Amino acid sequence: MKKRLVFITIFASLLLLLAACGTDATETSGSSSDNSKEAAVDTFTVGLEAGYAPFNWTQLDDSNGGVKIDGNAEYAGGYDVEIAKRIANGLGKELVIVKTEWDGLVPSLQSDKIDAIIAGMSPTKERKETIDFSENYYTSNFVMVVKKGGAFEGATSIQDFSGAKITGQLNTSHYGVIDQIKDVQKQPASDNFAAMRVALESGVIDGYVSERPEGISASSANENFAMVEFTEGFKAKEEDTAVAVGLKKGSDLTDKINEILAEITEEERQEIMDKAINNQPAAE
């Protein structure tokens, strides 16, 4: 009888222990689930180069509205970043910036690594074959960036660059329009604007094709550069000088983003661009 009572006591103790463990596991599991829910934030992930001032650039802190670059100690700033912030706010999502090389932007979008491209990208016919675009959020015109005090600073026509060594960024309309200059020495396309600025500074090229905001940015950041605007300039379609948000084919964000962009007046857009030009890092 005594042995039986001991057995019953031990068995009851085990049941209580198991019940306690089960309660702890349930509580722990519930707590973990709650934490996961708290950690789950709806994000709007944007890809850009962070190297095309004043549209986008890299900086060391969050000054002038800079946004932390995902997986990086640096921050991104510029016109594109301000537009991205407006869109993210309108969507009710948290903005995440992913620094991406120019040629990697479309593949990143197509593979769902990013939700949108906001990188001064023009909605050209060729690009529309692979991705969708929002309505334009800025429109500019082509210029040439040259050495200040050099032979080409006083140019008024693109034909004044006949025989000059000219380049533009790879896979952009900037590079394509160079062919409109007679007898131009078209140089290999550059991966980015930082490389073109170095090439211009060192005399490897005589100039590079850009858009007016970047031309202003380049000449403001470097006293050795000048921006040339033409009376007889490049012939281009609006799609080549406008910029829009790149989106995956059939994206359900397109209509909502267009609504948000429509609320930003032309005056506001110019104000944002002017501030971006003034706020760009001196090293850009």
Rosetta silent file (secondary structure, phi, psi, omega in degrees, C-alpha in Angstrom):
SEQUENCE: MKKRLVFITIFASLLLLLAACGTDATETSGSSSDNSKEAAVDTFTVGLEAGYAPFNWTQLDDSNGGVKIDGNAEYAGGYDVEIAKRIANGLGKELVIVKTEWDGLVPSLQSDKIDAIIAGMSPTKERKETIDFSENYYTSNFVMVVKKGGAFEGATSIQDFSGAKITGQLNTSHYGVIDQIKDVQKQPASDNFAAMRVALESGVIDGYVSERPEGISASSANENFAMVEFTEGFKAKEEDTAVAVGLKKGSDLTDKINEILAEITEEERQEIMDKAINNQPAAE
SCORE:     score description
SCORE:     0.000 S_00000001
   1 L     0.000  -43.852 -179.567    0.000    0.000    0.000 S_00000001
   2 H   -61.970  -41.828  178.948    2.794    2.338    0.953 S_00000001
   3 H   -62.539  -37.848 -179.765    4.577    1.653   -2.338 S_00000001
   4 H   -65.132  -40.579  179.762    1.370    2.362   -4.199 S_00000001
   5 H   -65.332  -38.816  177.964    0.975    5.709   -2.456 S_00000001
   6 H   -62.630  -43.132 -179.661    4.533    6.648   -3.304 S_00000001
   7 H   -62.265  -43.648 -179.828    3.923    5.766   -6.944 S_00000001
   8 H   -63.450  -40.671  179.984    0.735    7.852   -7.044 S_00000001
   9 H   -62.772  -45.276  179.818    2.558   10.810   -5.459 S_00000001
  10 H   -63.132  -42.904 -178.610    5.396   10.638   -7.970 S_00000001
  11 H   -62.407  -41.441  179.754    2.940   10.317  -10.872 S_00000001
  12 H   -65.321  -39.173  178.741    0.970   13.374   -9.671 S_00000001
  13 H   -63.251  -41.331  178.498    4.171   15.392   -9.344 S_00000001
  14 H   -62.392  -41.352  178.811    5.139   14.530  -12.892 S_00000001
  15 H   -61.753  -42.440  178.899    1.739   15.655  -14.164 S_00000001
  16 H   -64.776  -39.177  179.971    2.105   18.990  -12.375 S_00000001
  17 H   -64.949  -44.775  179.100    5.621   19.451  -13.779 S_00000001
  18 H   -63.682  -38.962  179.224    4.484   18.697  -17.318 S_00000001
  19 H   -63.991  -41.204  179.046    1.561   21.087  -16.949 S_00000001
  20 H   -63.801  -43.192  178.728    3.890   23.830  -15.752 S_00000001
  21 H   -62.338  -40.534 -179.598    6.233   23.239  -18.675 S_00000001
  22 H   -63.656  -39.784  178.999    3.329   23.321  -21.079 S_00000001
  23 H   -64.456  -43.217 -179.927    2.161   26.640  -19.654 S_00000001
  24 H   -62.728  -43.254 -178.631    5.642   28.114  -19.928 S_00000001
  25 H   -63.554  -40.880 -179.667    6.021   26.912  -23.520 S_00000001
  26 H   -65.159  -43.349 -179.366    2.638   28.333  -24.433 S_00000001
  27 H   -64.945  -41.375  179.887    3.425   31.656  -22.800 S_00000001
  28 H   -64.363  -43.106  179.947    6.843   31.777  -24.417 S_00000001
  29 H   -63.004  -42.758 -179.840    5.378   30.884  -27.803 S_00000001
  30 H   -63.868  -41.232  179.081    2.689   33.526  -27.426 S_00000001
  31 H   -62.278  -42.420  179.579    5.235   36.131  -26.418 S_00000001
  32 H   -62.779  -40.366  179.785    7.411   35.264  -29.423 S_00000001
  33 H   -63.699  -41.749  179.446    4.405   35.524  -31.718 S_00000001
  34 H   -62.983  -42.111  179.641    3.540   38.943  -30.304 S_00000001
  35 H   -62.561  -39.177  179.909    7.114   40.121  -30.802 S_00000001
  36 H   -63.558  -39.603  179.443    7.065   38.879  -34.396 S_00000001
  37 H   -64.884  -39.405  179.207    3.885   40.827  -35.032 S_00000001
  38 H   -66.827  -34.868 -177.012    5.465   43.934  -33.566 S_00000001
  39 H   -77.535  -22.329 -177.355    8.596   43.434  -35.680 S_00000001
  40 L   -75.828  106.565 -179.678    6.656   42.933  -38.892 S_00000001
  41 L  -113.847  133.960  179.079    6.600   46.359  -40.554 S_00000001
  42 L   -75.104  117.498 -173.927    5.059   46.995  -43.968 S_00000001
  43 E  -113.235  156.754  172.933    7.886   48.433  -46.073 S_00000001
  44 E  -119.157  104.707 -172.889    8.321   50.207  -49.403 S_00000001
  45 E   -96.005  120.003 -174.426   11.741   49.140  -50.704 S_00000001
  46 E  -115.894  133.897  176.964   13.343   51.482  -53.230 S_00000001
  47 E  -101.897  136.824  174.259   16.444   50.887  -55.340 S_00000001
  48 E  -158.290  164.727 -176.815   18.764   53.698  -56.462 S_00000001
  49 L   -75.060  -31.465 -172.214   22.466   54.274  -57.162 S_00000001
  50 L    58.373   40.505  179.567   23.039   56.882  -54.458 S_00000001
  51 L  -156.766   28.512 -177.222   25.591   58.419  -56.820 S_00000001
  52 E  -134.128   63.222 -179.581   23.683   60.695  -59.225 S_00000001
  53 L   -63.866  142.827    6.490   23.417   64.083  -57.521 S_00000001
  54 L   -91.214    6.065  179.262   21.168   65.961  -57.218 S_00000001
  55 L   -69.043  -44.919  176.788   18.746   63.089  -57.871 S_00000001
  56 E  -158.451  147.297  179.972   20.430   60.789  -55.368 S_00000001
  57 E  -154.077  172.911  177.059   23.698   60.586  -53.482 S_00000001
  58 E  -106.912  136.555  176.721   25.477   58.962  -50.537 S_00000001
  59 E  -137.865  169.669 -171.605   26.170   60.874  -47.308 S_00000001
  60 L   -89.424  -15.191 -178.383   27.533   60.026  -43.860 S_00000001
  61 L  -144.578 -171.885 -176.494   24.568   60.998  -41.671 S_00000001
  62 L   -94.053   18.969  179.600   20.853   61.801  -41.709 S_00000001
  63 H   -62.096  151.312  178.474   21.300   65.548  -42.273 S_00000001
  64 H    55.133   34.123  175.766   18.936   67.282  -44.716 S_00000001
  65 H    81.610   18.543  179.393   16.502   64.379  -44.570 S_00000001
  66 L   -60.893  145.872 -179.597   18.967   61.600  -45.390 S_00000001
  67 E  -114.944  133.883 -179.667   17.624   58.031  -45.145 S_00000001
  68 E   -57.601  133.503  176.995   19.693   55.110  -43.850 S_00000001
  69 E   -82.369  131.962 -176.626   20.811   52.765  -46.617 S_00000001
  70 L   -59.243  128.152  178.459   19.779   49.178  -45.929 S_00000001
  71 L    68.334   23.422 -174.195   22.691   47.067  -44.697 S_00000001
  72 L  -143.478  149.809  179.480   25.043   50.038  -44.839 S_00000001
  73 L   -81.050   -8.188 -176.440   26.428   52.575  -42.380 S_00000001
  74 L   -95.537  175.904 -178.671   25.776   55.384  -44.870 S_00000001
  75 E  -125.878  158.373  176.992   22.693   57.389  -45.815 S_00000001
  76 E  -113.908  140.501  177.693   21.045   58.387  -49.088 S_00000001
  77 E  -138.401  175.244  177.012   19.824   61.870  -49.915 S_00000001
  78 L   121.553  178.468 -177.373   18.600   63.847  -52.894 S_00000001
  79 H   -58.533  -46.846 -179.493   15.545   64.565  -55.010 S_00000001
  80 H   -59.944  -39.496 -179.152   14.718   60.891  -55.572 S_00000001
  81 H   -65.248  -40.036  178.608   14.896   60.195  -51.844 S_00000001
  82 H   -65.591  -39.882  176.754   12.482   63.049  -51.093 S_00000001
  83 H   -66.188  -40.702  178.868   10.042   61.744  -53.713 S_00000001
  84 H   -61.986  -38.136  178.499   10.424   58.224  -52.296 S_00000001
  85 H   -65.401  -40.597  177.819    9.597   59.555  -48.814 S_00000001
  86 H   -61.449  -45.283 -178.078    6.439   61.221  -50.140 S_00000001
  87 H   -65.979  -47.254 -179.923    5.351   57.995  -51.825 S_00000001
  88 H   -58.707  -42.540  178.730    6.115   55.787  -48.818 S_00000001
  89 H   -63.138  -42.792  178.867    4.168   58.141  -46.560 S_00000001
  90 H   -64.993  -30.916  179.198    1.225   58.138  -48.969 S_00000001
  91 H   -83.625  -11.572 -177.096    1.271   54.346  -49.054 S_00000001
  92 L    72.122   32.311 -177.890    1.460   54.163  -45.262 S_00000001
  93 L  -122.184  162.155  176.732    4.674   52.168  -45.443 S_00000001
  94 E   -88.257  128.445 -178.309    8.187   52.473  -44.023 S_00000001
  95 E   -76.698  131.873  174.520   10.762   53.531  -46.618 S_00000001
  96 E  -124.903  125.372 -179.935   13.762   51.257  -47.120 S_00000001
  97 E  -101.690  127.545  177.700   16.581   52.387  -49.444 S_00000001
  98 E  -115.304  114.511  179.625   18.686   49.754  -51.207 S_00000001
  99 E   -73.450  120.819 -171.984   21.865   51.045  -52.842 S_00000001
 100 L  -138.599  136.456  176.245   22.088   49.324  -56.234 S_00000001
 101 L   -60.866  149.009 -175.919   24.330   49.678  -59.292 S_00000001
 102 H   -50.775  -50.540 -177.360   22.521   51.154  -62.300 S_00000001
 103 H   -69.932  -11.548  179.510   22.562   47.957  -64.356 S_00000001
 104 H   -95.322   -4.996 -175.677   21.298   45.997  -61.360 S_00000001
 105 H   -65.618  -52.621 -178.929   18.171   48.079  -60.786 S_00000001
 106 H   -63.295  -46.909  176.261   15.835   46.403  -63.288 S_00000001
 107 H   -58.111  -37.596  178.919   16.958   42.847  -62.390 S_00000001
 108 H   -65.094  -37.643  177.857   16.472   43.674  -58.684 S_00000001
 109 H   -67.130  -45.158 -177.591   12.945   44.882  -59.421 S_00000001
 110 H   -67.654  -26.170 -179.417   12.083   41.839  -61.487 S_00000001
 111 L   -97.754   12.197  176.072   13.370   39.463  -58.802 S_00000001
 112 L    65.692   21.717  175.210   11.372   41.237  -56.043 S_00000001
 113 L   -76.826  -24.925  175.637   14.459   42.455  -54.193 S_00000001
 114 L  -134.858  158.890  179.204   12.990   45.958  -54.409 S_00000001
 115 L   -91.955  -24.584 -175.908    9.437   47.293  -54.839 S_00000001
 116 E  -159.055  155.844  172.449   10.337   50.262  -57.028 S_00000001
 117 E  -107.475  119.143  174.149   13.129   52.091  -58.848 S_00000001
 118 L  -127.822   84.904 -167.278   13.318   55.798  -57.990 S_00000001
 119 L  -144.026   34.720 -177.757   16.656   56.687  -59.503 S_00000001
 120 L    64.135   31.800 -176.431   16.269   59.397  -62.119 S_00000001
 121 L   -90.160  131.218  179.166   15.272   56.688  -64.609 S_00000001
 122 L   -84.067  138.378 -178.588   13.609   57.703  -67.879 S_00000001
 123 L   -82.131   65.217 -176.592   10.541   55.720  -68.992 S_00000001
 124 L   -71.968  162.461 -179.433   11.902   54.867  -72.440 S_00000001
 125 H   -59.477  -39.985 -178.974   10.151   52.614  -74.906 S_00000001
 126 H   -64.915  -42.562 -179.182   12.829   49.952  -74.476 S_00000001
 127 H   -69.212  -32.810 -179.691   12.502   49.891  -70.692 S_00000001
 128 H   -66.173  -14.230  176.809    8.710   49.742  -70.901 S_00000001
 129 L   -72.617  -23.522 -176.241    9.102   46.376  -72.597 S_00000001
 130 L  -114.316  -26.971  179.139   10.378   44.873  -69.341 S_00000001
 131 L  -138.129  165.234  175.899    8.955   47.046  -66.540 S_00000001
 132 E   -96.550  164.222  178.191    6.094   49.471  -65.912 S_00000001
 133 E  -134.477  152.770  172.368    6.407   53.147  -64.995 S_00000001
 134 E   -79.340 -176.309  169.146    4.440   55.682  -63.027 S_00000001
 135 E   -67.509  159.841 -178.549    3.615   59.112  -64.380 S_00000001
 136 E   -63.106  143.505  174.347    6.661   61.393  -64.655 S_00000001
 137 E  -115.976    1.558  170.619    7.880   63.027  -61.466 S_00000001
 138 E  -167.229  146.542  176.546   10.431   65.340  -63.135 S_00000001
 139 E  -134.483  134.439 -176.843   11.268   66.546  -66.646 S_00000001
 140 L  -134.117 -154.251  176.078   14.512   68.191  -67.686 S_00000001
 141 L  -149.364  160.200 -176.898   16.695   68.669  -70.772 S_00000001
 142 E   -78.334  141.339  175.598   20.100   67.497  -71.969 S_00000001
 143 E  -135.718  178.020  175.036   23.248   69.531  -71.302 S_00000001
 144 E  -123.160  137.166  175.349   26.989   68.979  -71.559 S_00000001
 145 E  -104.488  125.804 -174.733   29.402   69.133  -68.627 S_00000001
 146 E  -133.763  177.644  176.178   32.881   70.401  -69.600 S_00000001
 147 E   -77.127  134.270  177.608   36.046   71.873  -68.069 S_00000001
 148 L   -67.585  132.337 -179.092   35.649   75.467  -66.948 S_00000001
 149 L    81.522    1.837 -179.160   37.790   77.810  -69.045 S_00000001
 150 L   -85.640 -178.037 -175.556   38.317   75.096  -71.651 S_00000001
 151 L   -65.196  -19.979 -172.775   37.765   75.147  -75.401 S_00000001
 152 L  -108.312    0.081 -176.529   34.129   74.002  -75.123 S_00000001
 153 L   -62.871  -32.383 -178.239   32.746   76.177  -72.314 S_00000001
 154 L   -90.403   11.146 -179.242   31.389   78.743  -74.768 S_00000001
 155 L   -61.637  143.199  176.485   29.634   76.195  -77.013 S_00000001
 156 L  -121.120  -17.293  179.626   26.074   77.032  -78.068 S_00000001
 157 E  -124.968  149.621  177.076   25.392   74.129  -80.438 S_00000001
 158 H   -63.723  -24.999  179.947   25.994   70.432  -80.020 S_00000001
 159 H   -72.064  -12.304  173.722   27.891   70.601  -83.323 S_00000001
 160 H   -67.240  -12.485  179.783   30.517   72.734  -81.556 S_00000001
 161 H   -97.473   14.548  175.519   31.631   69.416  -80.078 S_00000001
 162 L   -58.392  127.079 -179.428   32.586   67.966  -83.455 S_00000001
 163 L    86.378   -6.961 -179.312   35.875   66.098  -82.945 S_00000001
 164 L   -82.702  155.685  177.992   35.544   66.197  -79.141 S_00000001
 165 E   -91.022  106.983 -172.983   35.839   63.148  -76.875 S_00000001
 166 E  -123.849  144.935  176.825   32.373   62.761  -75.381 S_00000001
 167 E  -139.278 -178.499  178.239   30.732   60.079  -73.274 S_00000001
 168 L  -160.575  175.970 -178.904   27.590   59.374  -71.236 S_00000001
 169 E   -75.247  143.251  179.863   26.312   56.796  -68.784 S_00000001
 170 L   -58.327  137.722  176.672   25.922   53.225  -69.943 S_00000001
 171 L    59.252   39.571  175.210   22.421   52.160  -71.007 S_00000001
 172 L  -131.892  162.112  176.288   20.960   55.672  -70.898 S_00000001
 173 H   -68.857  -21.748  176.498   19.546   58.066  -73.462 S_00000001
 174 H   -55.729  -43.798 -176.576   22.407   60.413  -72.495 S_00000001
 175 H   -74.451  -35.769 -177.646   24.807   58.111  -74.294 S_00000001
 176 H   -65.472  -36.793 -175.644   22.541   57.522  -77.271 S_00000001
 177 H   -73.521  -12.046  179.024   22.138   61.192  -78.251 S_00000001
 178 H   -57.734  -29.892 -178.958   25.910   61.633  -78.659 S_00000001
 179 H   -63.625  -14.177  178.612   25.501   60.213  -82.167 S_00000001
 180 H   -76.184  -11.205  178.984   23.737   63.455  -83.158 S_00000001
 181 L   -89.937  122.935 -178.824   27.107   65.268  -83.041 S_00000001
 182 L   -68.392  135.113  176.287   28.919   65.116  -86.377 S_00000001
 183 L    56.786   25.973  177.593   32.426   63.604  -86.291 S_00000001
 184 L   -71.089  148.676  173.901   32.324   63.255  -82.530 S_00000001
 185 E   -94.975   84.529 -176.416   34.850   60.950  -80.866 S_00000001
 186 E   -70.162  120.576 -177.599   32.331   58.916  -78.922 S_00000001
 187 L   -90.112  162.035  177.039   34.059   57.323  -75.952 S_00000001
 188 L   -55.006  143.023 -179.996   33.084   54.074  -74.201 S_00000001
 189 L   -64.466  149.898 -179.084   30.055   54.505  -71.956 S_00000001
 190 E  -101.678  149.718  179.590   30.692   54.979  -68.256 S_00000001
 191 L   -71.072  -31.886 -175.855   29.151   52.964  -65.426 S_00000001
 192 L  -154.594  169.037 -176.222   28.476   56.013  -63.274 S_00000001
 193 H   -74.419  -30.064  177.770   28.742   59.782  -63.006 S_00000001
 194 H   -60.464  -41.500  179.916   31.552   59.732  -60.462 S_00000001
 195 H   -66.959  -36.842  179.913   33.761   57.994  -63.030 S_00000001
 196 H   -68.305  -37.573  178.677   32.820   60.527  -65.719 S_00000001
 197 H   -65.185  -39.085  177.128   33.688   63.416  -63.453 S_00000001
 198 H   -64.641  -42.803 -179.986   37.100   61.886  -62.771 S_00000001
 199 H   -63.553  -38.399  178.813   37.653   61.355  -66.505 S_00000001
 200 H   -68.401  -44.342 -179.697   36.708   64.977  -67.236 S_00000001
 201 H   -59.802  -38.385 -176.513   38.936   66.317  -64.468 S_00000001
 202 H   -86.877   -6.016  178.394   41.915   64.345  -65.770 S_00000001
 203 L    86.049    8.811  178.276   41.343   65.301  -69.419 S_00000001
 204 L   -67.503  -32.855  176.238   40.515   61.788  -70.614 S_00000001
 205 L  -126.543  161.280  177.595   37.275   63.197  -72.040 S_00000001
 206 L   -94.109  -17.953 -179.926   36.234   66.681  -73.173 S_00000001
 207 E   179.563  165.189  174.405   32.736   66.426  -71.814 S_00000001
 208 E  -136.848  147.358 -179.779   29.853   64.175  -70.868 S_00000001
 209 E   -81.128  136.933  179.546   26.141   64.391  -71.625 S_00000001
 210 E  -148.570 -172.462  173.409   23.841   64.855  -68.657 S_00000001
 211 E  -106.351  157.666 -172.197   20.577   66.437  -67.585 S_00000001
 212 H   -52.013  -45.561  179.994   20.323   70.002  -66.329 S_00000001
 213 H   -59.587  -41.446  179.229   19.975   69.199  -62.589 S_00000001
 214 H   -69.093  -35.001  177.788   23.092   67.020  -62.646 S_00000001
 215 H   -62.433  -43.072  176.440   24.914   69.646  -64.704 S_00000001
 216 H   -63.535  -42.859 -179.939   24.135   72.278  -62.093 S_00000001
 217 H   -60.606  -46.963 -177.790   25.166   69.831  -59.387 S_00000001
 218 H   -63.314  -45.525 -178.167   28.493   68.999  -61.055 S_00000001
 219 H   -71.983  -24.269  176.603   29.453   72.623  -61.685 S_00000001
 220 H   -78.155  -36.579 -177.496   28.432   73.591  -58.140 S_00000001
 221 H   -77.840  -26.718 -176.697   30.412   70.771  -56.544 S_00000001
 222 L  -131.996  115.451 -176.932   33.567   71.317  -58.604 S_00000001
 223 L   -66.818  -10.831  178.951   34.805   74.799  -59.501 S_00000001
 224 L   -88.916   -3.320 -178.300   36.707   73.313  -62.453 S_00000001
 225 E  -106.909  153.032  175.312   33.500   72.226  -64.195 S_00000001
 226 E  -137.287  148.349  177.657   31.000   74.199  -66.266 S_00000001
 227 E  -102.551  131.074  178.884   27.580   73.297  -67.618 S_00000001
 228 E  -105.429  120.239  173.069   26.811   74.041  -71.270 S_00000001
 229 L  -105.313  142.216 -170.309   23.178   74.679  -72.255 S_00000001
 230 L  -104.931  146.600  167.300   22.444   74.788  -75.969 S_00000001
 231 L   -87.841  -27.611  173.111   20.487   77.041  -78.300 S_00000001
 232 E  -122.680   88.273 -172.257   20.830   74.207  -80.838 S_00000001
 233 L  -102.424 -164.647 -179.643   20.669   71.156  -78.663 S_00000001
 234 L   -71.795  144.186  174.334   19.975   67.455  -78.771 S_00000001
 235 L   -91.661  125.090 -177.528   16.740   66.214  -80.262 S_00000001
 236 L  -150.559  150.120  175.369   14.974   63.971  -77.801 S_00000001
 237 L   -78.169  158.840  179.262   11.532   62.679  -76.951 S_00000001
 238 H   -58.529  -35.380 -178.782    9.983   63.638  -73.629 S_00000001
 239 H   -62.645  -21.056 -179.732   10.376   60.051  -72.456 S_00000001
 240 H   -85.807  -21.278 -178.135   14.154   60.500  -72.757 S_00000001
 241 H  -110.450   -5.526  177.698   14.323   63.628  -70.571 S_00000001
 242 E   -93.844  161.917  174.069   11.607   62.747  -68.044 S_00000001
 243 E  -128.356  145.651 -177.589   12.028   60.515  -65.000 S_00000001
 244 E  -145.513  168.416  179.167    9.442   58.182  -63.489 S_00000001
 245 E   -81.309  124.857  177.185    9.098   55.456  -60.882 S_00000001
 246 E   -84.594  132.117 -177.509    9.996   52.030  -62.250 S_00000001
 247 E  -134.616  155.028  179.170    7.641   49.242  -61.168 S_00000001
 248 L   -64.614  147.191  178.785    7.279   45.546  -61.828 S_00000001
 249 L   -51.933  126.758  178.157    4.935   44.602  -64.671 S_00000001
 250 L    75.393   16.406 -177.800    1.357   44.624  -63.404 S_00000001
 251 L   -59.234  138.159  178.126    2.304   46.110  -60.019 S_00000001
 252 L   -81.924    3.211  178.265   -0.676   46.938  -57.807 S_00000001
 253 L   -90.361  -18.086 -171.201    1.235   50.014  -56.578 S_00000001
 254 H   -55.450  -52.075 -176.488    1.126   51.920  -59.883 S_00000001
 255 H   -63.160  -43.380 -178.930   -2.284   53.593  -59.552 S_00000001
 256 H   -65.566  -40.587  178.923   -1.752   54.594  -55.929 S_00000001
 257 H   -64.270  -39.543  177.765    1.716   56.012  -56.679 S_00000001
 258 H   -62.178  -37.990  177.592    0.265   58.044  -59.550 S_00000001
 259 H   -63.619  -41.475 -179.013   -2.332   59.484  -57.161 S_00000001
 260 H   -67.307  -44.088 -179.510    0.410   60.481  -54.712 S_00000001
 261 H   -64.166  -34.960 -179.009    2.579   62.062  -57.433 S_00000001
 262 H   -64.661  -21.706 -179.279   -0.414   64.020  -58.763 S_00000001
 263 L   -82.467  -10.506  179.294   -0.669   65.755  -55.381 S_00000001
 264 L   -94.001  112.281 -176.782    2.872   67.194  -55.737 S_00000001
 265 L   -70.682  163.391  177.631    2.606   70.446  -57.692 S_00000001
 266 H   -61.319  -37.038  178.221    5.194   71.576  -60.253 S_00000001
 267 H   -62.686  -43.689  178.189    6.192   74.371  -57.875 S_00000001
 268 H   -62.900  -41.683 -179.304    6.814   71.858  -55.092 S_00000001
 269 H   -60.969  -42.317 -179.907    8.855   69.640  -57.414 S_00000001
 270 H   -68.401  -36.823  177.455   11.085   72.547  -58.368 S_00000001
 271 H   -63.306  -42.888  178.968   11.470   73.552  -54.724 S_00000001
 272 H   -63.031  -41.296  179.499   12.497   70.000  -53.833 S_00000001
 273 H   -66.636  -42.944  178.934   15.010   69.979  -56.692 S_00000001
 274 H   -60.089  -41.937  178.284   16.444   73.367  -55.718 S_00000001
 275 H   -65.450  -39.042  179.541   16.929   72.164  -52.142 S_00000001
 276 H   -62.865  -42.189  178.935   18.573   68.968  -53.394 S_00000001
 277 H   -62.709  -41.352 -179.188   21.033   70.986  -55.486 S_00000001
 278 H   -72.351  -30.022 -174.969   21.862   73.183  -52.491 S_00000001
 279 H   -91.600   -7.808 -176.443   22.150   70.257  -50.061 S_00000001
 280 L   -57.800  144.092  177.594   24.326   67.934  -52.128 S_00000001
 281 L   -62.217  142.697 -177.498   27.614   66.900  -50.504 S_00000001
 282 L   -60.680  -27.139 -177.349   30.585   68.954  -51.737 S_00000001
 283 L   -79.660  -12.311 -177.951   32.412   65.775  -52.740 S_00000001
 284 L   -67.288    0.000    0.000   29.672   64.666  -55.139 S_00000001
